[in-house]
Amino acid sequence: MAKNNSKPQSRGKRYSTKEKAEILTFVDKHNAENGRGGAAEASRKFQVSQLTIGNWLKEAGSPSPRRKKGNADISLVLKRLGDIHKKMAKVEEELDGLRKEYAALKGQL
């Protein structure tokens, strides 16, 4: 029997919350200006798969351009989503810093 000596496949690049927020803000802005196509354009610009971007949008609770509801001004909603993405990225960075500090202090015990 032959052994399989190949290395396990990498799971791909990991993106920081700041990178995700930048990409999702780009998608939201593009969709607000053009109606749709933000994920495809972001995929080309940032070299991230559309599937990954779609998953991030679902996690963030962003509506897809096809799922417009009501008469809400979509550009205002998308602007607010972009603002929230930026704020979430900042808070997550702060949380990461606190977790590191916590672990360091705990290690001193």
Short mmCIF file of N, CA, C and O in Angstrom, two decimals:
data_model
loop_
_atom_site.label_atom_id
_atom_site.label_comp_id
_atom_site.label_asym_id
_atom_site.label_seq_id
_atom_site.Cartn_x
_atom_site.Cartn_y
_atom_site.Cartn_z
N MET A 1 0.83 -1.18 0.00
CA MET A 1 0.00 0.00 0.00
C MET A 1 0.87 1.25 0.00
O MET A 1 1.79 1.36 0.79
N ALA A 2 0.56 2.18 -0.86
CA ALA A 2 1.33 3.42 -0.95
C ALA A 2 0.82 4.41 0.08
O ALA A 2 -0.38 4.55 0.29
N LYS A 3 1.76 5.09 0.73
CA LYS A 3 1.40 6.12 1.70
C LYS A 3 1.13 7.44 0.98
O LYS A 3 1.78 7.76 0.00
N ASN A 4 0.21 8.18 1.50
CA ASN A 4 -0.08 9.50 0.97
C ASN A 4 0.75 10.50 1.77
O ASN A 4 0.44 10.80 2.91
N ASN A 5 1.82 10.99 1.17
CA ASN A 5 2.73 11.91 1.87
C ASN A 5 2.44 13.37 1.57
O ASN A 5 3.24 14.23 1.88
N SER A 6 1.31 13.65 0.95
CA SER A 6 1.01 15.04 0.63
C SER A 6 0.61 15.78 1.91
O SER A 6 0.05 15.21 2.84
N LYS A 7 0.91 17.07 1.91
CA LYS A 7 0.57 17.91 3.05
C LYS A 7 -0.92 18.18 3.06
O LYS A 7 -1.55 18.24 2.01
N PRO A 8 -1.51 18.38 4.25
CA PRO A 8 -2.93 18.74 4.29
C PRO A 8 -3.11 20.09 3.60
O PRO A 8 -2.26 20.97 3.70
N GLN A 9 -4.22 20.23 2.91
CA GLN A 9 -4.45 21.47 2.19
C GLN A 9 -4.73 22.61 3.15
O GLN A 9 -5.36 22.44 4.19
N SER A 10 -4.24 23.79 2.77
CA SER A 10 -4.48 24.99 3.55
C SER A 10 -5.95 25.37 3.42
O SER A 10 -6.58 25.11 2.41
N ARG A 11 -6.47 26.00 4.42
CA ARG A 11 -7.87 26.41 4.38
C ARG A 11 -8.01 27.79 3.77
O ARG A 11 -9.07 28.37 3.77
N GLY A 12 -6.93 28.34 3.24
CA GLY A 12 -7.02 29.63 2.57
C GLY A 12 -6.62 30.78 3.47
O GLY A 12 -6.26 30.61 4.64
N LYS A 13 -6.67 31.98 2.90
CA LYS A 13 -6.27 33.19 3.61
C LYS A 13 -7.30 33.54 4.67
O LYS A 13 -8.49 33.36 4.47
N ARG A 14 -6.84 34.03 5.77
CA ARG A 14 -7.72 34.52 6.83
C ARG A 14 -7.73 36.03 6.76
O ARG A 14 -6.69 36.67 6.63
N TYR A 15 -8.90 36.61 6.85
CA TYR A 15 -9.06 38.06 6.73
C TYR A 15 -9.38 38.65 8.10
O TYR A 15 -10.18 38.10 8.85
N SER A 16 -8.76 39.78 8.39
CA SER A 16 -9.03 40.47 9.66
C SER A 16 -10.41 41.12 9.57
O SER A 16 -10.96 41.30 8.49
N THR A 17 -10.93 41.48 10.72
CA THR A 17 -12.23 42.14 10.73
C THR A 17 -12.15 43.48 10.00
O THR A 17 -13.13 43.90 9.37
N LYS A 18 -11.00 44.11 10.06
CA LYS A 18 -10.81 45.39 9.36
C LYS A 18 -10.88 45.18 7.85
O LYS A 18 -11.52 45.96 7.14
N GLU A 19 -10.22 44.12 7.35
CA GLU A 19 -10.27 43.81 5.92
C GLU A 19 -11.70 43.48 5.48
O GLU A 19 -12.16 43.94 4.43
N LYS A 20 -12.38 42.66 6.29
CA LYS A 20 -13.76 42.30 5.96
C LYS A 20 -14.64 43.55 5.90
O LYS A 20 -15.44 43.71 4.97
N ALA A 21 -14.50 44.43 6.89
CA ALA A 21 -15.31 45.64 6.92
C ALA A 21 -15.05 46.50 5.69
O ALA A 21 -15.99 47.05 5.10
N GLU A 22 -13.78 46.61 5.29
CA GLU A 22 -13.44 47.41 4.11
C GLU A 22 -14.11 46.83 2.86
O GLU A 22 -14.70 47.55 2.05
N ILE A 23 -14.05 45.51 2.71
CA ILE A 23 -14.63 44.86 1.54
C ILE A 23 -16.15 44.99 1.56
O ILE A 23 -16.77 45.31 0.55
N LEU A 24 -16.77 44.76 2.71
CA LEU A 24 -18.23 44.84 2.80
C LEU A 24 -18.73 46.26 2.60
O LEU A 24 -19.79 46.49 2.00
N THR A 25 -17.97 47.24 3.06
CA THR A 25 -18.32 48.63 2.83
C THR A 25 -18.27 48.95 1.34
O THR A 25 -19.14 49.63 0.81
N PHE A 26 -17.24 48.41 0.67
CA PHE A 26 -17.13 48.59 -0.78
C PHE A 26 -18.35 47.99 -1.48
O PHE A 26 -18.94 48.60 -2.37
N VAL A 27 -18.74 46.78 -1.07
CA VAL A 27 -19.91 46.11 -1.67
C VAL A 27 -21.16 46.96 -1.47
O VAL A 27 -21.92 47.19 -2.42
N ASP A 28 -21.37 47.42 -0.24
CA ASP A 28 -22.55 48.23 0.07
C ASP A 28 -22.58 49.50 -0.77
O ASP A 28 -23.62 49.88 -1.32
N LYS A 29 -21.44 50.17 -0.87
CA LYS A 29 -21.36 51.42 -1.63
C LYS A 29 -21.64 51.15 -3.11
O LYS A 29 -22.40 51.88 -3.75
N HIS A 30 -21.02 50.10 -3.65
CA HIS A 30 -21.22 49.77 -5.07
C HIS A 30 -22.69 49.45 -5.34
O HIS A 30 -23.26 49.93 -6.32
N ASN A 31 -23.30 48.67 -4.47
CA ASN A 31 -24.71 48.32 -4.64
C ASN A 31 -25.61 49.56 -4.54
O ASN A 31 -26.60 49.66 -5.25
N ALA A 32 -25.27 50.49 -3.66
CA ALA A 32 -26.06 51.70 -3.51
C ALA A 32 -26.00 52.54 -4.78
O ALA A 32 -26.99 53.13 -5.19
N GLU A 33 -24.82 52.57 -5.39
CA GLU A 33 -24.64 53.39 -6.59
C GLU A 33 -25.17 52.71 -7.85
O GLU A 33 -25.64 53.37 -8.76
N ASN A 34 -25.08 51.37 -7.91
CA ASN A 34 -25.40 50.64 -9.14
C ASN A 34 -26.57 49.68 -9.02
O ASN A 34 -26.91 49.02 -10.00
N GLY A 35 -27.11 49.53 -7.83
CA GLY A 35 -28.24 48.63 -7.64
C GLY A 35 -27.84 47.21 -7.28
O GLY A 35 -28.48 46.56 -6.49
N ARG A 36 -26.78 46.71 -7.91
CA ARG A 36 -26.29 45.36 -7.60
C ARG A 36 -24.90 45.21 -8.21
O ARG A 36 -24.38 46.12 -8.82
N GLY A 37 -24.31 44.02 -8.00
CA GLY A 37 -23.00 43.74 -8.58
C GLY A 37 -21.83 44.05 -7.68
O GLY A 37 -20.67 43.91 -8.08
N GLY A 38 -22.11 44.47 -6.45
CA GLY A 38 -21.03 44.84 -5.52
C GLY A 38 -20.13 43.68 -5.16
O GLY A 38 -18.91 43.83 -5.09
N ALA A 39 -20.72 42.51 -4.93
CA ALA A 39 -19.91 41.34 -4.55
C ALA A 39 -18.99 40.93 -5.69
O ALA A 39 -17.82 40.61 -5.48
N ALA A 40 -19.51 40.96 -6.92
CA ALA A 40 -18.69 40.58 -8.07
C ALA A 40 -17.54 41.57 -8.27
O ALA A 40 -16.40 41.18 -8.51
N GLU A 41 -17.85 42.86 -8.13
CA GLU A 41 -16.81 43.88 -8.30
C GLU A 41 -15.77 43.78 -7.18
O GLU A 41 -14.57 43.89 -7.43
N ALA A 42 -16.22 43.56 -5.95
CA ALA A 42 -15.30 43.41 -4.82
C ALA A 42 -14.43 42.17 -5.01
O ALA A 42 -13.24 42.18 -4.67
N SER A 43 -15.01 41.11 -5.54
CA SER A 43 -14.27 39.88 -5.79
C SER A 43 -13.10 40.16 -6.74
O SER A 43 -11.98 39.70 -6.52
N ARG A 44 -13.38 40.91 -7.80
CA ARG A 44 -12.32 41.25 -8.75
C ARG A 44 -11.28 42.19 -8.12
O ARG A 44 -10.08 42.00 -8.28
N LYS A 45 -11.75 43.19 -7.40
CA LYS A 45 -10.84 44.20 -6.85
C LYS A 45 -9.96 43.66 -5.73
O LYS A 45 -8.76 43.93 -5.67
N PHE A 46 -10.55 42.88 -4.81
CA PHE A 46 -9.83 42.43 -3.62
C PHE A 46 -9.33 40.98 -3.72
O PHE A 46 -8.75 40.47 -2.76
N GLN A 47 -9.62 40.30 -4.84
CA GLN A 47 -9.21 38.91 -5.04
C GLN A 47 -9.76 37.99 -3.94
O GLN A 47 -9.03 37.18 -3.36
N VAL A 48 -11.05 38.16 -3.64
CA VAL A 48 -11.75 37.34 -2.67
C VAL A 48 -12.92 36.70 -3.41
O VAL A 48 -13.57 37.35 -4.21
N SER A 49 -13.19 35.42 -3.15
CA SER A 49 -14.27 34.77 -3.88
C SER A 49 -15.62 35.39 -3.54
O SER A 49 -15.84 35.88 -2.42
N GLN A 50 -16.53 35.35 -4.51
CA GLN A 50 -17.87 35.87 -4.28
C GLN A 50 -18.59 35.07 -3.20
O GLN A 50 -19.39 35.62 -2.45
N LEU A 51 -18.31 33.79 -3.13
CA LEU A 51 -18.91 32.95 -2.10
C LEU A 51 -18.52 33.43 -0.71
O LEU A 51 -19.35 33.54 0.20
N THR A 52 -17.24 33.75 -0.54
CA THR A 52 -16.76 34.25 0.75
C THR A 52 -17.44 35.57 1.10
O THR A 52 -17.92 35.76 2.22
N ILE A 53 -17.49 36.47 0.13
CA ILE A 53 -18.14 37.76 0.37
C ILE A 53 -19.61 37.56 0.72
O ILE A 53 -20.13 38.19 1.64
N GLY A 54 -20.27 36.66 0.00
CA GLY A 54 -21.67 36.36 0.29
C GLY A 54 -21.87 35.85 1.70
O GLY A 54 -22.82 36.23 2.40
N ASN A 55 -20.96 34.99 2.15
CA ASN A 55 -21.03 34.47 3.53
C ASN A 55 -20.85 35.59 4.54
O ASN A 55 -21.54 35.64 5.56
N TRP A 56 -19.90 36.49 4.28
CA TRP A 56 -19.69 37.62 5.19
C TRP A 56 -20.93 38.50 5.24
O TRP A 56 -21.31 38.97 6.32
N LEU A 57 -21.55 38.72 4.09
CA LEU A 57 -22.76 39.54 4.06
C LEU A 57 -23.88 38.89 4.87
O LEU A 57 -24.60 39.57 5.60
N LYS A 58 -24.03 37.57 4.74
CA LYS A 58 -25.06 36.86 5.52
C LYS A 58 -24.78 37.00 7.01
O LYS A 58 -25.68 37.25 7.80
N GLU A 59 -23.50 36.80 7.40
CA GLU A 59 -23.13 36.91 8.81
C GLU A 59 -23.43 38.30 9.35
O GLU A 59 -23.82 38.46 10.50
N ALA A 60 -23.22 39.31 8.51
CA ALA A 60 -23.44 40.69 8.94
C ALA A 60 -24.91 41.08 8.87
O ALA A 60 -25.29 42.14 9.35
N GLY A 61 -25.74 40.21 8.26
CA GLY A 61 -27.16 40.50 8.17
C GLY A 61 -27.51 41.49 7.07
O GLY A 61 -28.57 42.08 7.08
N SER A 62 -26.59 41.68 6.11
CA SER A 62 -26.86 42.60 5.01
C SER A 62 -27.83 41.97 4.03
O SER A 62 -27.68 40.82 3.66
N PRO A 63 -28.82 42.73 3.60
CA PRO A 63 -29.75 42.20 2.59
C PRO A 63 -29.08 42.17 1.22
O PRO A 63 -28.24 43.02 0.92
N SER A 64 -29.43 41.19 0.41
CA SER A 64 -28.90 41.17 -0.95
C SER A 64 -29.71 42.18 -1.76
O SER A 64 -30.84 42.50 -1.40
N PRO A 65 -29.16 42.70 -2.84
CA PRO A 65 -29.89 43.68 -3.63
C PRO A 65 -31.22 43.14 -4.16
O PRO A 65 -32.14 43.90 -4.39
N ARG A 66 -31.35 41.81 -4.33
CA ARG A 66 -32.59 41.23 -4.84
C ARG A 66 -33.68 41.22 -3.79
O ARG A 66 -34.84 41.05 -4.10
N ARG A 67 -33.33 41.35 -2.52
CA ARG A 67 -34.31 41.22 -1.45
C ARG A 67 -34.75 42.57 -0.90
O ARG A 67 -34.96 42.73 0.29
N LYS A 68 -34.90 43.54 -1.74
CA LYS A 68 -35.34 44.85 -1.28
C LYS A 68 -36.76 44.74 -0.72
O LYS A 68 -37.61 44.09 -1.30
N LYS A 69 -36.99 45.41 0.39
CA LYS A 69 -38.31 45.37 1.02
C LYS A 69 -38.75 46.80 1.27
O LYS A 69 -37.98 47.64 1.68
N GLY A 70 -40.01 47.04 1.06
CA GLY A 70 -40.58 48.34 1.37
C GLY A 70 -40.04 49.44 0.50
O GLY A 70 -39.41 49.22 -0.52
N ASN A 71 -40.29 50.66 0.92
CA ASN A 71 -39.88 51.83 0.16
C ASN A 71 -38.72 52.55 0.83
O ASN A 71 -38.52 53.74 0.60
N ALA A 72 -37.97 51.85 1.66
CA ALA A 72 -36.85 52.46 2.36
C ALA A 72 -35.81 52.94 1.34
O ALA A 72 -35.60 52.31 0.32
N ASP A 73 -35.20 54.07 1.64
CA ASP A 73 -34.15 54.59 0.77
C ASP A 73 -32.92 53.71 0.94
O ASP A 73 -32.22 53.78 1.95
N ILE A 74 -32.68 52.86 -0.06
CA ILE A 74 -31.63 51.86 0.04
C ILE A 74 -30.26 52.49 0.24
O ILE A 74 -29.42 51.93 0.94
N SER A 75 -30.01 53.65 -0.32
CA SER A 75 -28.70 54.27 -0.17
C SER A 75 -28.45 54.66 1.29
O SER A 75 -27.33 54.53 1.78
N LEU A 76 -29.49 55.10 1.98
CA LEU A 76 -29.32 55.44 3.41
C LEU A 76 -29.08 54.18 4.23
O LEU A 76 -28.25 54.18 5.16
N VAL A 77 -29.81 53.12 3.91
CA VAL A 77 -29.64 51.86 4.63
C VAL A 77 -28.23 51.32 4.40
O VAL A 77 -27.55 50.90 5.34
N LEU A 78 -27.76 51.35 3.16
CA LEU A 78 -26.42 50.84 2.86
C LEU A 78 -25.34 51.69 3.51
O LEU A 78 -24.33 51.16 3.97
N LYS A 79 -25.54 52.99 3.56
CA LYS A 79 -24.57 53.86 4.24
C LYS A 79 -24.50 53.49 5.72
O LYS A 79 -23.42 53.37 6.28
N ARG A 80 -25.66 53.28 6.31
CA ARG A 80 -25.70 52.91 7.73
C ARG A 80 -25.03 51.56 7.95
O ARG A 80 -24.30 51.37 8.92
N LEU A 81 -25.27 50.60 7.03
CA LEU A 81 -24.60 49.30 7.13
C LEU A 81 -23.09 49.46 7.09
O LEU A 81 -22.37 48.81 7.85
N GLY A 82 -22.62 50.31 6.19
CA GLY A 82 -21.18 50.56 6.10
C GLY A 82 -20.64 51.14 7.40
O GLY A 82 -19.57 50.73 7.88
N ASP A 83 -21.38 52.08 7.97
CA ASP A 83 -20.97 52.68 9.25
C ASP A 83 -20.91 51.62 10.35
O ASP A 83 -19.98 51.59 11.16
N ILE A 84 -21.91 50.75 10.36
CA ILE A 84 -21.96 49.70 11.39
C ILE A 84 -20.80 48.72 11.20
O ILE A 84 -20.16 48.30 12.16
N HIS A 85 -20.51 48.36 9.93
CA HIS A 85 -19.37 47.46 9.67
C HIS A 85 -18.08 48.05 10.23
O HIS A 85 -17.29 47.35 10.87
N LYS A 86 -17.86 49.33 9.98
CA LYS A 86 -16.64 49.99 10.48
C LYS A 86 -16.59 49.96 12.01
O LYS A 86 -15.56 49.67 12.60
N LYS A 87 -17.72 50.26 12.63
CA LYS A 87 -17.79 50.29 14.09
C LYS A 87 -17.54 48.89 14.67
O LYS A 87 -16.82 48.74 15.66
N MET A 88 -18.14 47.87 14.03
CA MET A 88 -17.94 46.49 14.50
C MET A 88 -16.47 46.09 14.40
O MET A 88 -15.93 45.44 15.30
N ALA A 89 -15.81 46.47 13.31
CA ALA A 89 -14.40 46.14 13.13
C ALA A 89 -13.57 46.78 14.23
O ALA A 89 -12.67 46.14 14.80
N LYS A 90 -13.87 48.04 14.55
CA LYS A 90 -13.12 48.74 15.60
C LYS A 90 -13.32 48.06 16.95
O LYS A 90 -12.37 47.82 17.70
N VAL A 91 -14.57 47.72 17.28
CA VAL A 91 -14.87 47.08 18.56
C VAL A 91 -14.21 45.70 18.64
O VAL A 91 -13.67 45.32 19.68
N GLU A 92 -14.22 44.95 17.51
CA GLU A 92 -13.59 43.63 17.52
C GLU A 92 -12.09 43.74 17.70
O GLU A 92 -11.47 42.90 18.36
N GLU A 93 -11.46 44.78 17.12
CA GLU A 93 -10.03 44.99 17.34
C GLU A 93 -9.75 45.29 18.81
O GLU A 93 -8.79 44.78 19.39
N GLU A 94 -10.59 46.13 19.41
CA GLU A 94 -10.44 46.43 20.84
C GLU A 94 -10.60 45.17 21.68
O GLU A 94 -9.84 44.93 22.62
N LEU A 95 -11.58 44.33 21.32
CA LEU A 95 -11.82 43.09 22.04
C LEU A 95 -10.62 42.15 21.92
O LEU A 95 -10.21 41.53 22.90
N ASP A 96 -10.04 42.07 20.72
CA ASP A 96 -8.84 41.25 20.54
C ASP A 96 -7.71 41.72 21.45
O ASP A 96 -7.01 40.91 22.06
N GLY A 97 -7.54 43.03 21.54
CA GLY A 97 -6.51 43.58 22.42
C GLY A 97 -6.77 43.25 23.88
O GLY A 97 -5.84 42.88 24.62
N LEU A 98 -8.00 43.35 24.29
CA LEU A 98 -8.36 43.02 25.67
C LEU A 98 -8.14 41.53 25.96
O LEU A 98 -7.69 41.16 27.05
N ARG A 99 -8.47 40.68 24.98
CA ARG A 99 -8.26 39.24 25.17
C ARG A 99 -6.77 38.93 25.34
O ARG A 99 -6.39 38.10 26.16
N LYS A 100 -5.93 39.60 24.54
CA LYS A 100 -4.48 39.38 24.66
C LYS A 100 -3.98 39.84 26.02
O LYS A 100 -3.18 39.16 26.67
N GLU A 101 -4.44 41.01 26.45
CA GLU A 101 -4.03 41.52 27.76
C GLU A 101 -4.50 40.60 28.88
O GLU A 101 -3.77 40.30 29.82
N TYR A 102 -5.74 40.11 28.77
CA TYR A 102 -6.30 39.18 29.75
C TYR A 102 -5.45 37.92 29.84
O TYR A 102 -5.10 37.46 30.92
N ALA A 103 -5.11 37.36 28.67
CA ALA A 103 -4.31 36.14 28.64
C ALA A 103 -2.92 36.37 29.25
O ALA A 103 -2.41 35.52 30.00
N ALA A 104 -2.33 37.53 28.98
CA ALA A 104 -1.01 37.85 29.53
C ALA A 104 -1.08 37.95 31.05
O ALA A 104 -0.21 37.43 31.76
N LEU A 105 -2.11 38.64 31.54
CA LEU A 105 -2.26 38.79 33.00
C LEU A 105 -2.55 37.44 33.67
O LEU A 105 -2.03 37.16 34.74
N LYS A 106 -3.38 36.66 33.02
CA LYS A 106 -3.70 35.34 33.56
C LYS A 106 -2.44 34.47 33.62
O LYS A 106 -2.26 33.69 34.56
N GLY A 107 -1.56 34.62 32.62
CA GLY A 107 -0.32 33.87 32.60
C GLY A 107 0.63 34.24 33.73
O GLY A 107 1.53 33.48 34.07
N GLN A 108 0.45 35.42 34.30
CA GLN A 108 1.29 35.87 35.41
C GLN A 108 0.89 35.25 36.74
O GLN A 108 1.61 35.35 37.71
N LEU A 109 -0.28 34.63 36.77
CA LEU A 109 -0.76 34.04 38.04
C LEU A 109 -0.07 32.74 38.34
O LEU A 109 0.33 31.99 37.56
#
